Short mmCIF file of C-alpha atoms and ligand atoms in Angstrom, two decimals:
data_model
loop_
_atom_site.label_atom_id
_atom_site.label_comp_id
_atom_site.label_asym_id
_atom_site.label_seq_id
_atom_site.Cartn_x
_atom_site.Cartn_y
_atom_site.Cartn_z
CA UNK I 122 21.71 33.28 36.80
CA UNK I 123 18.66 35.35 37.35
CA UNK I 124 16.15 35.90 34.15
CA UNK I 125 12.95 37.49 33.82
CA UNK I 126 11.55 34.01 32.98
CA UNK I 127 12.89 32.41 35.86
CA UNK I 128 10.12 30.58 37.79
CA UNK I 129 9.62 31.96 41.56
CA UNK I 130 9.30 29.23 44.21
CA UNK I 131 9.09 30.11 48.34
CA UNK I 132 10.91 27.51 50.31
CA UNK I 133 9.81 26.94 53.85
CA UNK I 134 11.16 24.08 55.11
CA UNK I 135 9.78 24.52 58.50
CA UNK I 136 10.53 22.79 61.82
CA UNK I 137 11.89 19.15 62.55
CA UNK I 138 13.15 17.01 59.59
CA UNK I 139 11.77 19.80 57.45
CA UNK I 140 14.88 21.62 56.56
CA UNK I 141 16.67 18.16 56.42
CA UNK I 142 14.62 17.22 53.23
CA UNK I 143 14.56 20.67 52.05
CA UNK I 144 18.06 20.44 51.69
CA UNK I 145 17.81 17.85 49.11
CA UNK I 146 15.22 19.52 47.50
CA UNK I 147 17.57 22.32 46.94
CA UNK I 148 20.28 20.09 45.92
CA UNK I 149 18.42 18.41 43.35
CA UNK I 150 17.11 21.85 42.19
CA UNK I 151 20.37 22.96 41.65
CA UNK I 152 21.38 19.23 39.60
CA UNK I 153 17.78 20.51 37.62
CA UNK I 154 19.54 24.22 37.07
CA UNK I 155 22.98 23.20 35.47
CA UNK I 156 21.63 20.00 33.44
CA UNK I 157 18.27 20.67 32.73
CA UNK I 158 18.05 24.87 32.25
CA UNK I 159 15.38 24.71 35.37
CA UNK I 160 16.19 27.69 37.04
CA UNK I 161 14.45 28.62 39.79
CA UNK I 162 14.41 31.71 41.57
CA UNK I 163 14.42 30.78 45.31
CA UNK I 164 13.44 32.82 48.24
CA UNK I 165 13.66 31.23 52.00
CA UNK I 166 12.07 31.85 54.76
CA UNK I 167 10.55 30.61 58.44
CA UNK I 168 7.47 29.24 58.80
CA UNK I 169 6.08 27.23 62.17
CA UNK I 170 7.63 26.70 65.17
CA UNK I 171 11.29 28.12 64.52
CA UNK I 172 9.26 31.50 63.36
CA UNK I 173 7.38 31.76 66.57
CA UNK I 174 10.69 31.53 68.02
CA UNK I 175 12.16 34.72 66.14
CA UNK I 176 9.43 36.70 65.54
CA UNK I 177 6.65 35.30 67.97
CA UNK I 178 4.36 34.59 64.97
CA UNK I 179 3.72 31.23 63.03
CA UNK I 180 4.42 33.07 59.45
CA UNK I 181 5.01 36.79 58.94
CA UNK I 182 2.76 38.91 57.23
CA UNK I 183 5.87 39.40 54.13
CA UNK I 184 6.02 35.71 53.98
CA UNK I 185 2.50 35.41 52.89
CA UNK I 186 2.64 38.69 50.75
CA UNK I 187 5.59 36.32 49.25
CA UNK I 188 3.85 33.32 49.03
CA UNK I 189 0.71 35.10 46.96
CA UNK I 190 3.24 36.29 44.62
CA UNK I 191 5.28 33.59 43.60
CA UNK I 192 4.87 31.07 41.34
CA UNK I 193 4.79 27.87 44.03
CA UNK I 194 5.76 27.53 47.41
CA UNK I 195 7.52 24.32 48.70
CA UNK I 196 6.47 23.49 52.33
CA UNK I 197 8.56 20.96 54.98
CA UNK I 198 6.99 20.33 58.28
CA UNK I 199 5.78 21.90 61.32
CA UNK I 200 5.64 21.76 64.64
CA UNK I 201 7.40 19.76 67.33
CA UNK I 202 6.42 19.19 71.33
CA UNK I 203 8.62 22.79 71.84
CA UNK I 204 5.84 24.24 71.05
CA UNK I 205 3.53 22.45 73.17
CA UNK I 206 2.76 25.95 75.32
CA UNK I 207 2.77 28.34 72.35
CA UNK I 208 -0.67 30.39 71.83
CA UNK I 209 -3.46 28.64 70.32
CA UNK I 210 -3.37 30.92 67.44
CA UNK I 211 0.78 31.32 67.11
CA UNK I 212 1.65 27.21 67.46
CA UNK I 213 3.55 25.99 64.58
CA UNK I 214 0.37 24.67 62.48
CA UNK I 215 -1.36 27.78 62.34
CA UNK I 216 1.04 29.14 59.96
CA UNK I 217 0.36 26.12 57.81
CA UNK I 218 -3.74 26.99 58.17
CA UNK I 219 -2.62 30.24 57.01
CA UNK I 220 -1.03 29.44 53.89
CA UNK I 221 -4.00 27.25 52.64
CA UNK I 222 -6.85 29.51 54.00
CA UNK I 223 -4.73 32.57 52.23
CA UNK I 224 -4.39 31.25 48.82
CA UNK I 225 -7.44 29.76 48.71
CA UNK I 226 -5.87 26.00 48.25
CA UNK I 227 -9.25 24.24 47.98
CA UNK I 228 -7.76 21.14 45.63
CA UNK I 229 -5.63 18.86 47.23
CA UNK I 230 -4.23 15.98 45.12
CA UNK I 231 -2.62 13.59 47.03
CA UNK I 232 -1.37 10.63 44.31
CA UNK I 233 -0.91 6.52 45.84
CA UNK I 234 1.82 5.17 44.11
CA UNK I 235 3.13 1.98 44.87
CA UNK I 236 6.49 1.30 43.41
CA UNK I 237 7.77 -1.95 42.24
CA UNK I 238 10.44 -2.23 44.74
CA UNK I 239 8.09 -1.18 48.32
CA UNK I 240 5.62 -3.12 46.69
CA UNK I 241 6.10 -5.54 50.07
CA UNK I 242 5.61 -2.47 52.37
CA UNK I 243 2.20 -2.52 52.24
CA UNK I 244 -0.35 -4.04 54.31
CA UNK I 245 -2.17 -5.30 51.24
CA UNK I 246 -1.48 -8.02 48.96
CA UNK I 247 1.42 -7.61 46.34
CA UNK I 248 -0.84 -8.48 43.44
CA UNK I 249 -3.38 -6.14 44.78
CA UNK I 250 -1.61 -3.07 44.77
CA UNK I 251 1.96 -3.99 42.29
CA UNK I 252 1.74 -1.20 39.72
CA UNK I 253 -0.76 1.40 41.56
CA UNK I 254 -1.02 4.63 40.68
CA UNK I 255 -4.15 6.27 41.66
CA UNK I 256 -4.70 10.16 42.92
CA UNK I 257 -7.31 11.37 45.58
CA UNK I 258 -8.07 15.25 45.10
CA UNK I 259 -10.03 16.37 47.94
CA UNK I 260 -12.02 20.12 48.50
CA UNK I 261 -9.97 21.33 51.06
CA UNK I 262 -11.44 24.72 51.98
CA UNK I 263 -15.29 24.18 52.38
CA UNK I 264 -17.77 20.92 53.58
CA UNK I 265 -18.10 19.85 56.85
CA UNK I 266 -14.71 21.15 58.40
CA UNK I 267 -16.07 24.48 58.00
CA UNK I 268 -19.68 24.82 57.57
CA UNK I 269 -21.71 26.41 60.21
CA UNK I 270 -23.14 26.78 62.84
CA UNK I 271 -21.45 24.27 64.81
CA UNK I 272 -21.14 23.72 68.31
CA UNK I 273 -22.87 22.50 71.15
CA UNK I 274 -25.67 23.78 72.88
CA UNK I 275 -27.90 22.60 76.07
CA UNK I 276 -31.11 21.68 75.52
CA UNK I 277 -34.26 22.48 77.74
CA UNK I 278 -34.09 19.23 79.17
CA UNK I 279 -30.98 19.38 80.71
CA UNK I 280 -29.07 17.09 78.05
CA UNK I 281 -26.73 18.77 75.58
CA UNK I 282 -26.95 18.60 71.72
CA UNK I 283 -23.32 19.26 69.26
CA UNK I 284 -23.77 20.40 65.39
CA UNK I 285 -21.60 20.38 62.77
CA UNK I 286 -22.68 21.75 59.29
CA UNK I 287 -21.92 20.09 55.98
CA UNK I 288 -21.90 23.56 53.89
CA UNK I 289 -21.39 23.59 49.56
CA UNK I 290 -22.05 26.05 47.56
CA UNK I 291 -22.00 25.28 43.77
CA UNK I 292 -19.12 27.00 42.65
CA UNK I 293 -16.86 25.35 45.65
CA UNK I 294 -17.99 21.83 44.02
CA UNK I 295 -17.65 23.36 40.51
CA UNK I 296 -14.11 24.34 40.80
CA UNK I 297 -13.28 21.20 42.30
CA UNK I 298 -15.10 18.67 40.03
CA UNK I 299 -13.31 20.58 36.88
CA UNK I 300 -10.07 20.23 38.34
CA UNK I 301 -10.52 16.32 38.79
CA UNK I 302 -11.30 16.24 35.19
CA UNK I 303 -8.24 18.43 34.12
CA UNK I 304 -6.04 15.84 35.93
CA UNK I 305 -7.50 12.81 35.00
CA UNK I 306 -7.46 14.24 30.99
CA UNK I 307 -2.97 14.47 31.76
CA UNK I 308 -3.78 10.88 33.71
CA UNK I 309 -5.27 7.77 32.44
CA UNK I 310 -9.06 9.53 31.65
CA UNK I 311 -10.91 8.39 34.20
CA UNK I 312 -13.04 10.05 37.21
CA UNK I 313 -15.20 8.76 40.16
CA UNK I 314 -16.89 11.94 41.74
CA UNK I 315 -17.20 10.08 45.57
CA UNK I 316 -20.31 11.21 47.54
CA UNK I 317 -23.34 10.33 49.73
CA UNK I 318 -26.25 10.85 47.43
CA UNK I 319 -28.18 8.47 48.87
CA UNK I 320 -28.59 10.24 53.14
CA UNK I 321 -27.32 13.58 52.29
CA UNK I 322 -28.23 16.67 50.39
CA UNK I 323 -24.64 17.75 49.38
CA UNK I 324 -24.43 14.83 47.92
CA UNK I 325 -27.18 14.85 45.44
CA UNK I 326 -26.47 18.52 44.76
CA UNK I 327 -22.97 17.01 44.25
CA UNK I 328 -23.89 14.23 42.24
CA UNK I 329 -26.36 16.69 39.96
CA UNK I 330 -23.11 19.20 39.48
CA UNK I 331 -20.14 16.62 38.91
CA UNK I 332 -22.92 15.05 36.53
CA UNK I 333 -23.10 18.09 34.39
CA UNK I 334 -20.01 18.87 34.50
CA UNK I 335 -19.16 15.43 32.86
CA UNK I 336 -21.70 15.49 30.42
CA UNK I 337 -21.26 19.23 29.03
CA UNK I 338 -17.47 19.75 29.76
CA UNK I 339 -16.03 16.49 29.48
CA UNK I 340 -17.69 14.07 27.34
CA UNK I 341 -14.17 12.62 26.09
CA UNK I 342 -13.39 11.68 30.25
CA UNK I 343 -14.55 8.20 31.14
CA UNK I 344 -17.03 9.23 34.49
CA UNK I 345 -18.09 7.06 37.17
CA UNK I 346 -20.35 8.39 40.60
CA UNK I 347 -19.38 6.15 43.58
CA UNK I 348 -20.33 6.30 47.04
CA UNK I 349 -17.96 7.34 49.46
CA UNK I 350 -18.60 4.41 51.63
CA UNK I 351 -18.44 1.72 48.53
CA UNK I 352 -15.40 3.88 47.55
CA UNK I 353 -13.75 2.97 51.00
CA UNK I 354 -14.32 -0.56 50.26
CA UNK I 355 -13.40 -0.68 46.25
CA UNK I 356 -10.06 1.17 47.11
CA UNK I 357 -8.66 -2.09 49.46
CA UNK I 358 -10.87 -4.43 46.94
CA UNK I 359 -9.16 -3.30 44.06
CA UNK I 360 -7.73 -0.02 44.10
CA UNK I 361 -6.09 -0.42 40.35
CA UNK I 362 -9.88 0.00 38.95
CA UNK I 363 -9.30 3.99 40.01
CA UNK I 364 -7.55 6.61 38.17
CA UNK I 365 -8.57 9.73 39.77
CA UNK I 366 -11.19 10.28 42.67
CA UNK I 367 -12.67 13.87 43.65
CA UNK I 368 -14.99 14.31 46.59
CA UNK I 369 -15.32 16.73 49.69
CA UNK I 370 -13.40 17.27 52.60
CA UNK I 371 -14.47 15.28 55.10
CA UNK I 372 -14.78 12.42 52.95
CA UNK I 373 -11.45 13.03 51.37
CA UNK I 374 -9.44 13.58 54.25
CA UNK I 375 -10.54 9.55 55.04
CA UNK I 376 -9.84 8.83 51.34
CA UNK I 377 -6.87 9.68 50.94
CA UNK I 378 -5.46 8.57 54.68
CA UNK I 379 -6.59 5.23 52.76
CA UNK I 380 -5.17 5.44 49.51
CA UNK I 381 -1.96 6.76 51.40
CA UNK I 382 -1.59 3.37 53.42
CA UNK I 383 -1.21 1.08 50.65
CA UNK I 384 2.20 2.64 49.63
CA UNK I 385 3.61 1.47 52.99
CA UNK I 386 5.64 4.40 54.17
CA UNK I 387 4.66 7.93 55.61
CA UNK I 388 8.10 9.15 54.16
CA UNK I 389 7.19 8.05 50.37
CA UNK I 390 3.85 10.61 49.78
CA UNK I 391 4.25 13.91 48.17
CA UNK I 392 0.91 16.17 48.31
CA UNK I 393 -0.11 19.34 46.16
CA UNK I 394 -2.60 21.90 47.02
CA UNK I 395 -3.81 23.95 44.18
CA UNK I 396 -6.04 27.68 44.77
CA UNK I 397 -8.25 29.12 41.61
CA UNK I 398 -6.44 30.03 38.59
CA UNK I 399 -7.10 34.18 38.23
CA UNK I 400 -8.50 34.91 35.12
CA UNK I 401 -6.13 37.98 34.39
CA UNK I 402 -2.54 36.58 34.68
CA UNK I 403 -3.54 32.82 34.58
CA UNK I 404 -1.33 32.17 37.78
CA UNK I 405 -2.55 29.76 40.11
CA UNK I 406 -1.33 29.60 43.37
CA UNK I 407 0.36 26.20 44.61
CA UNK I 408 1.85 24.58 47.51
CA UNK I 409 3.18 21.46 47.73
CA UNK I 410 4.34 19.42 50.57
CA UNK I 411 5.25 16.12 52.03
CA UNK I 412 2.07 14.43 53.98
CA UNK I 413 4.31 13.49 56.91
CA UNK I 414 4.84 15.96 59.70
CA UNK I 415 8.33 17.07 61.87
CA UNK I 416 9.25 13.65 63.30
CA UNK I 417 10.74 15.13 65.92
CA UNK I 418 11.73 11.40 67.13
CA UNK I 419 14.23 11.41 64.41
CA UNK I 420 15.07 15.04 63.45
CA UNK I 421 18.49 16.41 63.46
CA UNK I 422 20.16 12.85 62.94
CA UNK I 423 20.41 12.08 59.00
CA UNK I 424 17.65 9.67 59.57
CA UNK I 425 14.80 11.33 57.59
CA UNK I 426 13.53 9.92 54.54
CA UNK I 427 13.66 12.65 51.92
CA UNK I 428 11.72 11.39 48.89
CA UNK I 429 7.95 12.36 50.22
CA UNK I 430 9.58 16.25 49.77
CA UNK I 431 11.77 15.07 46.27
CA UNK I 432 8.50 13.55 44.98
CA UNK I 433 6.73 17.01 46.38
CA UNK I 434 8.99 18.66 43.77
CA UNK I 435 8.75 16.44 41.13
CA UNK I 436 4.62 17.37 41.82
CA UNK I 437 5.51 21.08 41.56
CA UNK I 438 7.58 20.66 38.59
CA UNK I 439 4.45 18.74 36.78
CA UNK I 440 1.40 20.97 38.09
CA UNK I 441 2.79 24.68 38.10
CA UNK I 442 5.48 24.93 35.64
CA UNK I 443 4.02 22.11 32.84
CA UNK I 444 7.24 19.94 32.87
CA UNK I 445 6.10 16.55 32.94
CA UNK I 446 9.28 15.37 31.73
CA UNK I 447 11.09 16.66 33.95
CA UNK I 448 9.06 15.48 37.13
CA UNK I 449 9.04 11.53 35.60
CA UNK I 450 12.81 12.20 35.84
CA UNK I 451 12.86 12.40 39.77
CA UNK I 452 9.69 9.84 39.77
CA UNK I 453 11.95 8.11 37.64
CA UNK I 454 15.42 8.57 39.88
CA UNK I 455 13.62 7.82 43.18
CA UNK I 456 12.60 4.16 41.81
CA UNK I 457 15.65 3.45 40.41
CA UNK I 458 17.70 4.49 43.52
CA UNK I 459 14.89 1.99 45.40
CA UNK I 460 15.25 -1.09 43.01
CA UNK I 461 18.82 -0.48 43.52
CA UNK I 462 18.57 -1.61 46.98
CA UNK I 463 19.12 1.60 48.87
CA UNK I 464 16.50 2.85 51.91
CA UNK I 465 16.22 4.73 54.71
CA UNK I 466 15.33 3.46 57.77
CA UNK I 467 11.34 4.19 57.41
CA UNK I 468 11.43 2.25 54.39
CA UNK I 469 14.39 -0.59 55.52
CA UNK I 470 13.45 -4.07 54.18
CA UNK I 471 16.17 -7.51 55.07
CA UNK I 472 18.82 -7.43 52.49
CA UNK I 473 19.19 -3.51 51.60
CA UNK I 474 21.70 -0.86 51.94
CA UNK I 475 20.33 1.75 54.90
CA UNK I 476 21.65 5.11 53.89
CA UNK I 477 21.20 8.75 55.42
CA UNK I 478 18.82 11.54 54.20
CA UNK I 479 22.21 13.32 52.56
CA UNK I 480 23.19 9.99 51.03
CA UNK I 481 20.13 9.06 49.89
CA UNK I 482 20.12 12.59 47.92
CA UNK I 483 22.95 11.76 46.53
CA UNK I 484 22.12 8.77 45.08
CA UNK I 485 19.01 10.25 43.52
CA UNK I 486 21.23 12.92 41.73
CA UNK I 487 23.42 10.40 40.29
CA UNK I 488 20.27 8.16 39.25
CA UNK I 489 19.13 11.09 37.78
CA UNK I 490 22.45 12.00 35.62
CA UNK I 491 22.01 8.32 34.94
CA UNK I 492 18.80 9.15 33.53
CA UNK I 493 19.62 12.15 31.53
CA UNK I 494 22.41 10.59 29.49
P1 LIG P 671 5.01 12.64 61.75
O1 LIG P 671 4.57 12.46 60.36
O2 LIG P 671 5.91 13.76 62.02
O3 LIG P 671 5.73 11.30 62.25
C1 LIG P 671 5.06 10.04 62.40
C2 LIG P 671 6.11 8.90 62.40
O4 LIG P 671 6.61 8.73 61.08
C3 LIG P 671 7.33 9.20 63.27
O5 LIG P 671 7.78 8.01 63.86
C4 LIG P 671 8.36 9.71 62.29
O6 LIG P 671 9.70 9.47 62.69
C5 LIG P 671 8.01 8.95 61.02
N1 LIG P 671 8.31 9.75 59.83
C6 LIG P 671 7.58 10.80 59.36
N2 LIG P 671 8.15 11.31 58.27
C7 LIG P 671 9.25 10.58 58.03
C8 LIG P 671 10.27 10.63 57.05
N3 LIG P 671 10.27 11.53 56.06
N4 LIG P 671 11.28 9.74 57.12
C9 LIG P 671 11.30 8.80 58.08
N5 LIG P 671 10.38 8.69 59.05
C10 LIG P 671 9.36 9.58 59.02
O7 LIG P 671 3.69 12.75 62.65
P2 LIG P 671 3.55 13.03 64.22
O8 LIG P 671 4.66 12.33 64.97
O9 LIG P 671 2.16 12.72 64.52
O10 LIG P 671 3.74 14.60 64.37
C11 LIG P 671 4.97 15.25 64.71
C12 LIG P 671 4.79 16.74 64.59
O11 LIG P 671 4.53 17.07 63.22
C13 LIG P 671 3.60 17.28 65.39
O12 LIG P 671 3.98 18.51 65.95
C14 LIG P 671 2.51 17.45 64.37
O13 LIG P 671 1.59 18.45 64.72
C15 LIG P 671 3.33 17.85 63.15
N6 LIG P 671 2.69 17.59 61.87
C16 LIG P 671 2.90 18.51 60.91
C17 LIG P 671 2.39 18.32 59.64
C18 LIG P 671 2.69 19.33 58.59
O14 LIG P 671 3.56 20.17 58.79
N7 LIG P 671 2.02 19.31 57.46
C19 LIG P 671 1.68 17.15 59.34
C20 LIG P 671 1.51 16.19 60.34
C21 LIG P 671 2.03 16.42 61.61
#
């Protein structure tokens, strides 16, 4: 079924309950081939832990030739206490450090959605978060995580000192801050660029940058600095007042951990990590995956919860190949296959219908020929 405009995607569906959702993925790409004319060209291959085991590495040097060339790759999980003994720089994760640090994946979006029918599943109250929809995008290759030197040292006194360097350089905020106001344009319009302007230097330098940007890029995008630490507090206050938030890495990787809780279940959030788009072809590489890892506690027994990775698709159907309609369609499917009562056992509530990682793929393709008339 092969054509020259086929879009290219790398599945890796990893280690764990990765290729257990990755087989619904698949599934439902194949429901998107014959009723939709998606066709994607798919190419699989090992990454993490089960790689190590046949080829002693976390990812093979042709996978990531692979991965640079397609058009997205679609990630599982990793790792598992198997690997416990492996190398430092071969255990199942590093192939996963790889992949970002290789195509230069500096935005990751990671969306909070909490659906009508989990609504109850969070920690917070149903009036607080009914109806949220809010995404975190977060630098994800620069800041503090990176920046040197770091280390620790011993002082002349005897007592030890330990550094860690928050690092920007303009362009890393640049191509950040522009693609929180791309998204938020496709969203509901509105940006908060989260810093601390007020103790550190990156964050006036990324107050003055998101500032300009706003001003002589995106006039028609409502803008709004915040301070990371107010941010923390608005986001369990009332997290419905946010749209879109970009800020670093350190502060994001908090962020988002946040946002993420107020949906309830580790099995329910998709992520997206984007690299630059190069100016001569216009490709941009992508990767998206499900925030949870392995679960090795429940892997192997039908027990996964396979919408994080569905939803991970839906993300990769939006982002890199411009379909929105399409990706509201699984959106779409996964709530209705929710409100109809069905869950898996991350997700179980009294009264509902527990159902398998197969079954509850199945019921997502027939919500979505539901869907599609
Ligand atoms: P985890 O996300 O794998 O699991 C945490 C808990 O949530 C477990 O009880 C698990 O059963 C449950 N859970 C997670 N995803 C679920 C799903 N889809 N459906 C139902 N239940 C789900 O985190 P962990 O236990 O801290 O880590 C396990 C392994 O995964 C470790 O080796 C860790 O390094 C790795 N990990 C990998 C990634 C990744 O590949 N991106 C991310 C996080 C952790």
């Amino acid at each position: 079924m092969a054509t020259g405009s086929n879009k290219s995607v790398l599945v890796l569906p990893g280690d764990g309950i990765g290729p257990e959702v990755m087989g619904e993925v698949l599934r439902v790409a194949e429901w998107f081939a014959d009723r939709r004319a998606v066709r994607l060209d798919v190419t699989e291959d090992l990454v993490g832990g089960c790689c190590y085991d046949a080829h002693g590495v976390a990812v093979q040097d042709k996978t990531m030739l692979k991965a640079t060339q397609v058009d997205a790759v679609l990630f599982g999980a990793v790792g598992g206490p198997k690997w416990d003994a492996a190398p430092r720089e071969q255990r199942p994760e590093a192939g996963l450090l790889r992949l970002r640090k290789d195509l230069d994946l500096f935005a990751n979006l990671r969306p909070a959605i909490v659906l009508d029918a989990l609504v109850d599943a969070s920690t917070l109250k149903a009036e607080v978060v009914r109806g949220l929809d809010l995404l975190i995008l977060r630098e994800l290759t620069a800041g503090v995580y990176f920046g040197t030197p770091r280390g620790r040292a011993d002082l002349p006194d005897g007592t030890r000192r330990v550094i860690d360097t928050q690092s920007y350089t303009e362009e890393e905020i640049v191509r950040v801050v522009r693609v929180g106001f791309e998204l938020a344009r496709k969203r509901k319009n509105r940006l908060h660029s989260a810093e601390k302007s007020n103790v550190m230097e990156t964050g006036v330098f990324w107050r003055e940058i998101a500032g300009r940007i706003a001003r002589d890029e995106f006039p028609d995008v409502e803008f709004h600095h915040i301070l990371a630490d107010n941010c923390a507090m608005q986001l369990v206050r009332n997290p419905k007042q946010f749209d879109v938030i970009v800020t670093d890495n350190l502060f994001g990787d908090i962020l988002s951990d946040e946002a993420a809780m107020m949906t309830g279940s580790l099995g329910m959030l998709p992520s997206a990590s984007l690299g630059p788009v190069d100016p001569k072809t216009g490709k941009r590489n992508a990767l998206y995956e499900p925030v949870h890892g392995s679960a090795p506690d429940i892997a192997g027994q039908g027990k996964a919860n396979p919408l994080a990775m569905l939803l991970s698709f839906a993300m990769m159907l939006r982002y890199s190949f411009d379909l929105p309609e399409d990706a509201n369609l699984v959106d779409r499917a996964a709530q209705d296959v929710l409100n109809d009562g069905f869950r898996t056992g991350d997700i179980m509530q009294p009264g509902m219908t527990p159902i398998s990682t197969a079954e509850m793929g199945t019921k997502l393709i027939a919500a979505l020929d539901r869907l599609n008339g």
